[in-house]
Amino acid sequence: MQRTLGVCYYPEHWPESMWAEDARRMAEAGLTWVRIAEFAWSRMEPKPGQYEWDWLDRAIETLSQAGLKVVLGTPTSTPPRWLLDKWPDMLPVAQDGHTRKYGSRRHYCYSHRGFRDDCALITLKMAERYGKDPRVHGWQLDNEYGNHNTTLSYSKAAREGFLQWLADKYKTIDALNEAWGNVFWSMEYDNFDQIDLPNQTVADANPSHWLDFRRYSSDQVADFNRVQSDILRAHTSTPLIHNFMSKSTDFDHFKVAADLDIASWDSYPLGYLEKHSALGEEWIARYAQQGDPDFQAFHHDLYRAVGRGRWWIMEQQPGPVNWAVYNPAPLPGMPRLWAWEAFAHGAEAVCFFRWRQAPFAQEQMHAGLLRPDSADAPAIHEVKQVAQELKQLSKAGTVQAKVALVFDYQSVWAWQIQPQGKGFEYFNLIFDFYRAMRRLGLSIDIVAPDCADLSQYKLVAMPGIMHIGKHLEKALEDFKGTVIAGPRTGSKTEDFQIPANLPPVMPDRNCTVTYVESLRPGVKRPLASGGFVHHWAEAIETDQDVLEGYTDGTPAFISKDKTVYLTGWPDDTALQNLLRSMCQRETIETMDLSGGLRVRDTDTHRFILNYGPDAEEFEGQSVAVADVIWKTLSPAKA
Ligand code: GAL
């Protein structure tokens, strides 16, 4: 597989006289791809039904003349103002009931059928015009589904859609009452029309009601995407792509990507560190100009799974962004390192956002590869370097990992609905496992919760997955390696009730969870071999082997054959101890990467990346700050 670079470009932002020179410089920098048009609806259709394609034709031609391949975006994340006159009720409604306003982007509710029809129309017009255009090599559908908290909308359209979704699912109101347990608090309904959305209730709404609303909302994103993918499929055979985001969990990305050919994601390591890191000020300060050493890698592995092996970075941070609480510049070397981390994880393309910094509007403080005055900004030199390096190393393969981590969007929703203790976040639980695995130098696959075959792995971890579905259950029954489950694994039925025979409901169950506790920050339950459990602890009954106990002698990690159940949320030390010994058992090589170094293998190469603020040693070789080096792997290792 060829690895390539690209950039996001907005011809509509610049005088046409600049386009040819921009295109020439892009090609000269070694770029292959240019993504355009995803926000240009107001220029494609300035008035209802009045289409203007000439400028876009000329932009595509200019870029293509320079040798660039165009990825064309459908513009549906930025509906023009006139659409709002047509559909005043298309705006998303926030959980507190207020309607969100026009004046930025993503001002639409996925459930609004009239708006959906207009999205279908603009997509059709574009598909008819450019579907067979040989200069267009791919399509991006919409832009960042769910960004700005838009997946969940509490509009009238959402309610109508939800009621129909419930009627389709349950068929009878009695079945719904039963599944939700509505006898509780006299919440029984007589018919579907009586049901409302679960926001703004006096006390907590029923968790089953919430979970169904989360499922419904997720399905709306998949349906919305499918409207466009169906139209495009009928007109083009080039790949369909969406640019997903990091820590974006409000809809099931596996379901949306089922209608796409390539998953891509937008990687802003410094902005995300500020926005998402759960590890506190000291950690953020240490990695402020490099980004969290595991966060990008996690998403690379996630989106490789979402894209069924095919994935890109559609937007890569080149310099300071504008939207985080603090916006530092990357250390020199980091844009190159980020690109190589992505390629090492199997990215087909890394595209930088954006070509030239815009001097106007919301993102005027967001760096590009060029300054607003068109001079080179620092990252373009690193892009050129990567382009040169790719000539030597264009085919580095991806590795078949021996270790897999299950990621389940429904479990995110389940534990947001019922954290049971402040801060119980499924994403953080999974990410703690991921980080501990990376610190052991492991290359990891992330797998979907309906994964039907685990036979290529030796070790599979599935903490926190609320309910194990049929495919995974079968895959686990057939699996010969080590399984790590818990806490909270298999702890609910699909309807969000406690299972009749108590948790965990899973193959090779080795204990019964009798009650659970959530723990305040700072409360630690020390483990006999070091480390501790925090956030969450479960009391169990078991007659199986205790792999690890608490210092007071009660069981913490239970094992039966090759299945391990964790009765709490282990800290990093405990997790690494456990994972290291399970890897030994499965003869998987581990390392000790306690500082800023990280390693990722492909079939042919080992990439060593330094995220730390100091130079570090790897096997006798110094790796400079913000540097990435690689070694050829011997065939035996590869
Ligand atoms: C992304 C988005 C881009 C741009 C960028 C700025 O979320 O897709 O359009 O806003 O962030 O960092």
XYZ file of C-alpha atoms and ligand atoms in Angstrom:
650
model
C 0.000 0.000 0.000
C 1.270 3.421 -1.013
C 1.411 6.083 1.709
C 0.610 9.637 0.675
C 0.165 13.177 1.987
C -2.485 15.783 1.376
C -4.027 19.042 2.506
C -7.400 20.697 3.064
C -8.010 23.667 0.813
C -10.760 26.246 0.494
C -10.609 27.789 -2.995
C -13.727 29.800 -2.155
C -11.717 31.661 0.514
C -9.153 33.057 -1.933
C -9.132 35.078 -5.137
C -9.051 32.788 -8.131
C -5.797 34.389 -9.191
C -4.094 32.582 -6.275
C -5.276 29.057 -7.049
C -2.705 28.016 -9.632
C 0.254 29.088 -7.514
C -1.260 27.381 -4.464
C -1.683 24.187 -6.456
C 1.850 24.362 -7.765
C 3.263 24.766 -4.265
C 1.152 21.884 -2.939
C 2.513 19.579 -5.613
C 6.018 20.875 -5.053
C 5.705 20.067 -1.334
C 5.042 16.442 -2.282
C 1.299 16.400 -1.603
C -0.981 13.995 -3.440
C -4.459 14.832 -2.093
C -6.445 18.018 -1.768
C -9.805 17.991 -0.005
C -12.152 20.779 -0.992
C -15.713 22.108 -0.884
C -17.052 20.595 2.346
C -18.273 23.965 3.624
C -19.139 25.658 0.315
C -22.895 25.134 0.047
C -23.637 28.878 -0.047
C -21.388 29.162 -3.112
C -22.705 26.027 -4.817
C -26.355 26.985 -4.352
C -26.499 30.677 -3.444
C -30.286 30.700 -3.808
C -32.719 27.794 -3.594
C -32.398 25.764 -6.761
C -29.837 28.094 -8.345
C -26.650 26.085 -8.728
C -23.269 27.582 -9.524
C -20.667 25.032 -10.423
C -18.351 26.998 -12.690
C -16.052 28.140 -9.920
C -15.822 24.608 -8.547
C -15.147 23.223 -12.023
C -12.284 25.662 -12.404
C -10.907 24.934 -8.931
C -10.936 21.194 -9.599
C -9.285 21.742 -12.944
C -6.547 23.964 -11.506
C -5.719 21.503 -8.735
C -5.813 18.558 -11.060
C -3.620 20.321 -13.629
C -0.963 20.567 -10.926
C -1.132 16.790 -10.472
C -3.235 16.743 -7.307
C -6.051 14.299 -6.629
C -9.266 15.906 -5.403
C -11.390 14.663 -2.511
C -14.734 16.406 -2.854
C -16.808 17.158 0.217
C -20.578 17.277 0.359
C -21.376 20.588 2.088
C -24.161 19.442 4.384
C -22.523 20.424 7.668
C -22.929 24.101 6.721
C -26.471 24.637 5.478
C -26.880 28.102 3.929
C -29.006 30.677 5.704
C -31.851 30.465 3.202
C -32.466 26.842 4.178
C -33.410 28.028 7.612
C -36.110 30.216 6.130
C -37.453 27.114 4.455
C -37.137 24.904 7.558
C -37.209 27.103 10.684
C -37.462 23.940 12.802
C -34.355 22.245 11.401
C -32.100 23.580 14.172
C -30.809 21.221 16.863
C -32.361 21.512 20.305
C -30.130 21.222 23.389
C -30.896 18.996 26.374
C -32.206 21.937 28.373
C -34.775 22.522 25.651
C -33.333 25.651 24.095
C -33.002 25.824 20.334
C -29.459 26.365 19.139
C -28.955 29.215 16.691
C -27.671 29.835 13.205
C -24.307 31.605 12.818
C -21.600 28.940 12.808
C -21.966 25.375 11.497
C -23.701 22.031 12.116
C -26.961 23.893 12.742
C -29.160 20.956 11.910
C -31.036 18.169 13.621
C -30.369 14.744 12.099
C -34.009 13.774 12.529
C -35.407 16.602 10.407
C -36.790 14.945 7.294
C -37.139 18.126 5.187
C -33.522 19.038 5.787
C -32.473 15.483 4.973
C -34.271 15.740 1.643
C -32.400 18.929 0.825
C -29.114 17.228 1.731
C -30.065 14.413 -0.621
C -30.715 16.953 -3.363
C -27.414 18.829 -3.105
C -25.601 15.474 -2.916
C -27.422 14.296 -6.027
C -26.551 17.472 -7.907
C -22.891 17.074 -6.981
C -22.913 13.368 -7.769
C -24.450 13.978 -11.192
C -21.870 16.596 -11.990
C -18.715 15.069 -10.497
C -19.493 11.391 -9.904
C -17.690 10.246 -13.049
C -15.157 13.080 -13.089
C -11.706 11.435 -13.323
C -10.157 14.343 -11.411
C -12.198 13.483 -8.336
C -10.627 10.526 -6.531
C -12.720 10.363 -3.397
C -15.691 11.873 -1.561
C -16.028 13.124 1.962
C -19.615 12.963 3.231
C -20.561 15.914 5.445
C -17.902 16.949 7.988
C -17.297 15.600 11.484
C -20.655 14.083 12.344
C -21.592 14.916 15.894
C -19.125 17.774 16.341
C -20.243 20.578 18.658
C -22.520 18.160 20.545
C -25.010 17.770 17.763
C -25.742 14.037 17.759
C -28.337 14.358 20.490
C -31.098 16.766 19.606
C -34.318 17.130 21.577
C -36.394 18.613 18.778
C -39.955 17.908 17.722
C -38.609 15.974 14.735
C -36.459 13.890 17.068
C -39.431 13.039 19.230
C -41.534 11.999 16.259
C -38.722 9.896 14.897
C -38.038 8.332 18.290
C -41.659 7.276 18.776
C -41.663 5.569 15.399
C -38.317 3.920 16.177
C -39.729 2.596 19.448
C -42.900 1.321 17.781
C -40.769 -0.479 15.166
C -38.579 -1.987 17.845
C -41.146 -3.073 20.423
C -44.275 -3.549 18.299
C -46.531 -3.405 21.388
C -46.533 -0.930 24.227
C -46.642 -3.817 26.703
C -43.334 -5.086 25.351
C -41.817 -1.628 25.861
C -43.214 -1.324 29.379
C -41.754 -4.710 30.216
C -38.331 -4.011 28.690
C -38.036 -0.680 30.462
C -39.465 -1.893 33.744
C -42.102 0.837 33.677
C -44.090 -0.606 36.562
C -41.512 1.279 38.609
C -42.853 4.714 39.656
C -46.083 4.029 37.698
C -44.332 4.933 34.455
C -46.442 2.540 32.366
C -47.597 3.888 28.996
C -50.869 3.056 27.251
C -49.594 3.824 23.754
C -46.443 4.999 21.980
C -47.763 8.532 21.434
C -47.549 9.224 25.159
C -43.779 8.813 25.212
C -41.578 11.892 25.286
C -37.845 12.380 24.992
C -35.970 11.621 28.228
C -34.658 15.165 28.848
C -36.119 17.654 31.310
C -37.808 15.088 33.549
C -38.338 15.967 37.199
C -36.125 13.210 38.574
C -33.841 10.927 36.538
C -35.526 9.421 33.508
C -35.539 5.640 33.212
C -32.061 4.425 32.073
C -33.679 2.076 29.535
C -35.552 5.063 28.087
C -32.273 6.945 27.835
C -30.391 4.056 26.273
C -33.015 3.644 23.590
C -32.883 7.370 22.885
C -29.081 7.152 22.572
C -29.475 4.210 20.180
C -32.109 6.085 18.196
C -29.885 9.192 17.970
C -26.933 7.104 16.847
C -29.070 5.454 14.186
C -30.039 8.894 12.868
C -26.406 9.653 12.086
C -26.055 6.336 10.255
C -29.304 6.967 8.355
C -28.299 10.528 7.507
C -24.984 9.270 6.156
C -26.688 6.478 4.214
C -28.875 8.966 2.354
C -25.702 10.444 0.885
C -23.785 7.212 0.428
C -26.672 5.604 -1.489
C -26.815 8.549 -3.881
C -23.063 8.686 -4.367
C -22.763 4.927 -4.874
C -25.167 5.190 -7.782
C -22.925 7.775 -9.458
C -19.335 7.012 -8.529
C -16.994 4.153 -7.863
C -14.404 6.265 -6.016
C -14.063 5.750 -2.248
C -16.578 7.290 0.147
C -14.977 8.711 3.287
C -16.041 10.533 6.414
C -13.767 12.466 8.753
C -14.539 11.287 12.280
C -13.165 12.898 15.438
C -11.311 11.922 18.570
C -13.108 10.846 21.713
C -16.281 11.104 19.708
C -18.645 8.536 21.122
C -22.210 9.807 20.725
C -22.915 7.551 17.764
C -21.759 4.102 16.746
C -18.962 4.749 14.281
C -18.872 1.111 13.205
C -22.469 1.421 11.991
C -21.882 4.681 10.117
C -18.725 3.361 8.472
C -20.530 0.243 7.254
C -21.700 2.470 4.376
C -18.247 3.951 3.702
C -15.069 2.660 2.088
C -12.511 4.486 4.200
C -12.701 5.842 7.751
C -10.685 8.964 8.367
C -10.262 11.063 11.468
C -9.102 14.569 12.327
C -6.054 14.599 14.552
C -5.306 17.671 16.669
C -2.924 16.271 19.301
C -2.285 19.501 21.221
C -5.862 20.715 21.248
C -7.066 17.292 22.335
C -4.531 17.025 25.131
C -5.934 20.250 26.574
C -9.502 19.191 26.001
C -9.533 15.534 26.924
C -6.628 14.521 29.117
C -7.766 12.948 32.374
C -4.235 12.890 33.768
C -3.973 16.366 35.274
C -1.933 19.543 34.965
C 1.549 18.060 35.305
C 0.897 15.587 32.510
C -0.605 18.240 30.258
C 2.372 20.555 30.847
C 4.818 17.730 30.044
C 3.157 16.912 26.733
C 1.709 20.342 25.873
C 3.757 20.658 22.675
C 3.825 16.991 21.699
C 0.370 15.680 22.523
C -0.469 12.663 24.655
C 1.820 9.786 23.592
C -1.072 7.311 23.306
C -4.119 9.333 22.322
C -3.433 9.549 18.586
C -2.299 5.927 18.432
C -5.529 4.822 20.124
C -7.610 6.578 17.500
C -5.456 5.254 14.674
C -6.195 1.734 15.892
C -9.864 2.522 16.483
C -10.417 3.993 13.041
C -8.467 1.201 11.367
C -11.143 -1.062 12.837
C -13.970 1.332 11.952
C -12.710 1.487 8.351
C -12.297 -2.303 8.186
C -8.589 -1.824 7.534
C -8.744 1.311 5.376
C -8.221 4.636 7.082
C -6.731 8.129 6.680
C -5.951 11.199 8.678
C -8.139 13.752 6.935
C -7.007 16.702 9.057
C -3.658 16.848 10.821
C -2.755 19.736 13.117
C 0.150 21.701 11.625
C 0.686 24.424 14.256
C -1.328 26.133 17.012
C -5.089 25.654 16.767
C -7.618 28.241 17.901
C -10.174 26.236 19.851
C -8.477 24.754 22.906
C -8.197 26.567 26.241
C -4.484 27.095 25.525
C -3.002 26.786 22.064
C 0.756 26.204 22.028
C 2.826 25.432 18.938
C 4.044 21.881 18.368
C 7.712 21.270 19.118
C 9.701 21.321 15.903
C 9.543 17.755 14.609
C 6.091 16.879 15.946
C 4.067 17.285 12.720
C 6.516 14.852 11.131
C 6.326 12.498 14.095
C 2.501 12.586 14.066
C 2.488 11.731 10.364
C 4.836 8.796 10.908
C 2.854 7.504 13.888
C -0.175 7.415 11.589
C 1.691 5.672 8.787
C 3.122 3.156 11.259
C -0.468 2.306 12.226
C -1.420 1.754 8.601
C -2.800 5.136 7.472
C -3.050 5.341 3.707
C -2.906 9.140 3.716
C -2.183 11.998 6.093
C -3.729 15.325 5.074
C -2.896 18.538 6.886
C -5.470 21.114 7.918
C -5.241 23.608 6.313
C -3.251 24.989 3.381
C -3.243 28.694 4.285
C -4.276 30.294 7.559
C -7.464 32.318 6.998
C -7.215 35.940 8.151
C -10.979 36.134 8.711
C -13.783 34.526 10.710
C -13.771 31.912 13.465
C -10.492 30.160 12.668
C -8.280 33.157 11.927
C -5.964 32.108 14.798
C -5.595 28.544 13.448
C -2.270 27.819 11.758
C -1.958 26.346 8.292
C 0.946 25.163 6.174
C 1.186 28.735 4.886
C 0.862 31.961 6.839
C -1.980 34.330 5.909
C 0.549 36.249 3.784
C 1.339 33.048 1.856
C 4.852 32.653 3.260
C 5.777 29.177 4.491
C 4.623 28.357 8.026
C 6.952 26.002 9.946
C 5.092 22.715 9.364
C 5.412 22.810 5.594
C 9.100 22.011 5.889
C 8.282 18.914 7.898
C 5.665 17.922 5.358
C 8.312 18.168 2.650
C 10.647 16.043 4.738
C 8.016 13.341 5.224
C 7.285 13.424 1.482
C 10.966 12.722 0.820
C 11.113 10.006 3.471
C 8.036 8.343 2.008
C 9.928 7.821 -1.210
C 12.282 5.533 0.704
C 9.633 3.944 2.872
C 6.389 4.022 0.991
C 5.517 0.391 1.647
C 5.852 -0.366 5.328
C 2.780 -2.561 5.775
C 0.788 -2.913 8.974
C 1.207 -5.507 11.607
C -1.212 -8.172 12.678
C -1.333 -7.403 16.392
C -1.425 -10.229 18.894
C -3.391 -8.170 21.373
C -6.925 -6.834 20.905
C -9.079 -4.431 22.847
C -12.865 -4.404 22.356
C -14.430 -0.946 21.986
C -18.195 -0.649 22.304
C -20.065 2.633 21.774
C -23.193 1.381 23.569
C -21.137 0.884 26.703
C -20.075 4.537 26.534
C -23.741 5.516 26.571
C -24.669 2.992 29.233
C -22.123 4.254 31.735
C -22.812 7.890 30.923
C -26.445 7.199 31.721
C -25.569 5.265 34.860
C -22.021 6.112 36.001
C -22.941 5.097 39.530
C -19.955 7.155 40.645
C -18.830 10.518 39.306
C -16.288 10.058 36.543
C -16.929 6.453 35.614
C -16.201 6.902 31.945
C -15.963 3.850 29.706
C -13.666 5.703 27.307
C -11.174 6.370 30.105
C -11.308 2.750 31.260
C -10.514 1.501 27.762
C -7.883 4.163 27.279
C -6.175 3.158 30.545
C -5.879 -0.383 29.179
C -4.612 0.941 25.881
C -2.008 3.142 27.535
C -0.757 0.292 29.727
C -0.446 -1.915 26.641
C 1.479 0.775 24.753
C 3.818 1.227 27.699
C 4.601 -2.466 27.334
C 5.559 -1.792 23.714
C 2.612 -3.751 22.327
C 1.058 -3.146 18.933
C -2.693 -3.289 19.450
C -5.794 -3.929 17.369
C -9.106 -2.465 18.438
C -12.080 -4.617 17.548
C -15.806 -4.012 17.242
C -18.159 -5.493 19.857
C -19.782 -7.694 17.226
C -16.411 -9.113 16.278
C -17.075 -12.664 15.184
C -13.538 -13.998 15.040
C -10.760 -13.490 17.537
C -8.620 -16.397 16.406
C -5.714 -14.254 15.225
C -5.133 -12.864 18.739
C -3.456 -14.278 21.808
C -4.839 -11.790 24.295
C -8.181 -9.967 24.232
C -9.302 -7.364 26.774
C -12.931 -6.275 27.088
C -13.320 -4.259 30.276
C -16.575 -2.455 30.901
C -18.608 -3.834 28.005
C -22.144 -3.713 29.359
C -23.601 -6.578 27.366
C -21.916 -9.246 25.270
C -23.806 -9.824 22.040
C -24.180 -13.106 20.190
C -21.244 -12.718 17.782
C -18.776 -11.826 20.485
C -20.113 -14.554 22.732
C -19.466 -17.137 20.028
C -16.038 -15.660 19.214
C -15.118 -15.859 22.907
C -16.284 -19.450 23.136
C -14.020 -20.369 20.224
C -11.104 -18.246 21.422
C -8.028 -20.106 22.670
C -6.052 -17.198 24.130
C -6.349 -15.170 27.328
C -9.414 -12.990 27.943
C -9.401 -10.107 30.402
C -12.848 -8.871 31.451
C -14.292 -6.632 34.113
C -15.033 -4.414 35.848
C -18.667 -4.044 34.760
C -18.345 -6.491 31.853
C -21.629 -8.259 31.082
C -23.373 -6.439 33.893
C -26.639 -5.547 32.089
C -29.139 -7.134 29.761
C -29.628 -5.525 26.366
C -32.607 -3.674 27.877
C -30.467 -2.194 30.641
C -31.535 -4.390 33.528
C -29.467 -6.403 35.967
C -29.242 -9.954 34.589
C -31.301 -12.592 36.411
C -28.279 -14.620 37.522
C -26.269 -11.477 38.272
C -23.147 -10.273 36.445
C -20.877 -11.001 34.736
C -22.809 -12.615 31.886
C -19.998 -13.975 29.704
C -18.485 -17.258 28.551
C -16.241 -18.915 31.146
C -17.689 -16.788 33.882
C -15.642 -17.288 36.997
C -17.455 -15.319 39.689
C -20.749 -13.687 40.672
C -20.820 -9.966 41.361
C -22.957 -9.485 44.446
C -22.740 -5.716 44.847
C -20.671 -2.795 43.535
C -19.135 0.305 45.059
C -17.927 3.496 43.444
C -14.954 5.141 45.106
C -14.223 8.820 45.632
C -11.120 10.321 43.972
C -8.095 9.521 46.093
C -9.584 6.347 47.590
C -7.261 3.462 46.783
C -7.759 -0.248 47.436
C -4.189 -1.588 47.518
C -3.373 -4.850 45.777
C -1.042 -7.505 47.181
C 1.514 -7.332 44.330
C 1.550 -3.548 43.985
C -0.704 -0.934 42.518
C -4.306 -0.431 43.532
C -7.898 -0.332 42.408
C -9.672 3.026 42.181
C -13.017 4.482 40.975
C -14.825 1.152 41.157
C -14.814 -2.044 43.225
C -17.048 -5.106 43.069
C -17.805 -7.652 45.763
C -17.891 -11.172 44.381
C -18.499 -14.798 45.215
C -16.191 -17.313 43.586
C -14.693 -20.731 43.976
C -12.096 -20.129 41.269
C -8.399 -19.174 41.516
C -7.553 -15.781 42.894
C -4.907 -14.333 40.608
C -4.454 -11.185 42.635
C -5.881 -10.210 45.990
C -6.343 -6.996 47.912
C -3.952 -6.504 50.822
C -6.825 -7.360 53.171
C -7.045 -10.811 51.587
C -10.244 -10.374 49.560
C -10.127 -11.436 45.896
C -9.395 -8.774 43.249
C -8.558 -10.540 39.958
C -10.052 -14.000 39.419
C -8.942 -16.536 36.877
C -10.498 -19.635 35.466
C -8.459 -21.354 32.781
C -7.589 -18.447 30.503
C -10.330 -16.040 31.524
C -9.490 -13.292 33.975
C -12.105 -11.120 35.674
C -11.128 -7.824 37.324
C -13.336 -6.761 40.196
C -12.171 -3.142 40.053
C -10.573 -0.440 37.935
C -6.805 -1.042 38.205
C -4.293 1.794 38.282
C -1.451 1.877 35.776
C 0.955 -0.208 37.886
C -1.595 -2.933 38.527
C -2.650 -2.991 34.884
C 0.892 -3.236 33.629
C 1.713 -6.014 36.107
C -1.311 -7.961 35.012
C -0.833 -7.404 31.287
C 2.879 -8.208 31.477
C 2.250 -11.540 33.141
C -0.574 -12.408 30.721
C 1.736 -11.559 27.809
C 4.404 -13.823 29.278
C 1.877 -16.611 29.496
C 1.004 -16.104 25.840
C 4.671 -15.619 24.793
C 4.107 -12.060 23.595
C 7.228 -9.885 23.759
C 6.945 -6.824 26.029
C 9.149 -3.800 26.735
C 9.269 -1.177 29.435
C 8.450 2.235 27.980
C 7.821 4.216 31.116
C 8.961 7.595 29.689
C 7.931 9.314 26.467
C 9.102 6.641 24.002
C 6.543 4.593 22.126
C 6.991 1.770 19.650
C 4.827 0.536 16.811
C 5.645 -2.383 14.543
C 4.595 -2.984 10.980
C 5.289 -6.126 8.942
C 8.660 -4.755 7.960
C 9.659 -1.986 10.351
C 9.770 -0.980 13.974
C 9.008 2.712 14.508
C 10.334 4.343 17.681
C 8.793 7.707 18.536
C 9.824 10.107 21.257
C 6.949 12.136 22.747
C 8.905 13.041 25.863
C 10.541 16.393 26.604
C 14.015 14.763 26.742
C 16.120 12.599 24.473
C 15.736 8.919 25.369
C 17.631 5.688 24.688
C 16.172 2.761 22.809
C 18.319 -0.361 22.521
C 21.494 1.675 22.802
C 20.383 4.306 20.295
C 19.499 7.861 21.269
C 16.144 9.159 20.076
C 16.049 12.965 20.085
C 13.103 14.995 21.373
C 10.202 14.928 18.888
C 12.069 12.494 16.674
C 10.999 9.237 15.091
C 13.444 6.591 13.961
C 12.790 3.229 12.384
C 14.552 -0.079 12.053
C 14.004 -2.890 9.639
C 12.552 -5.905 11.383
C 14.121 -9.269 10.811
C 11.682 -11.601 9.031
C 11.384 -13.732 12.176
C 10.193 -10.761 14.250
C 8.006 -9.366 11.499
C -12.026 20.328 12.638
C -12.928 20.702 11.488
C -12.291 21.718 10.581
C -11.669 22.811 11.397
C -10.657 22.215 12.338
C -9.930 23.251 13.167
O -12.780 19.915 13.729
O -13.279 19.582 10.706
O -13.263 22.262 9.726
O -12.665 23.480 12.110
O -11.317 21.347 13.217
O -9.030 22.647 14.044
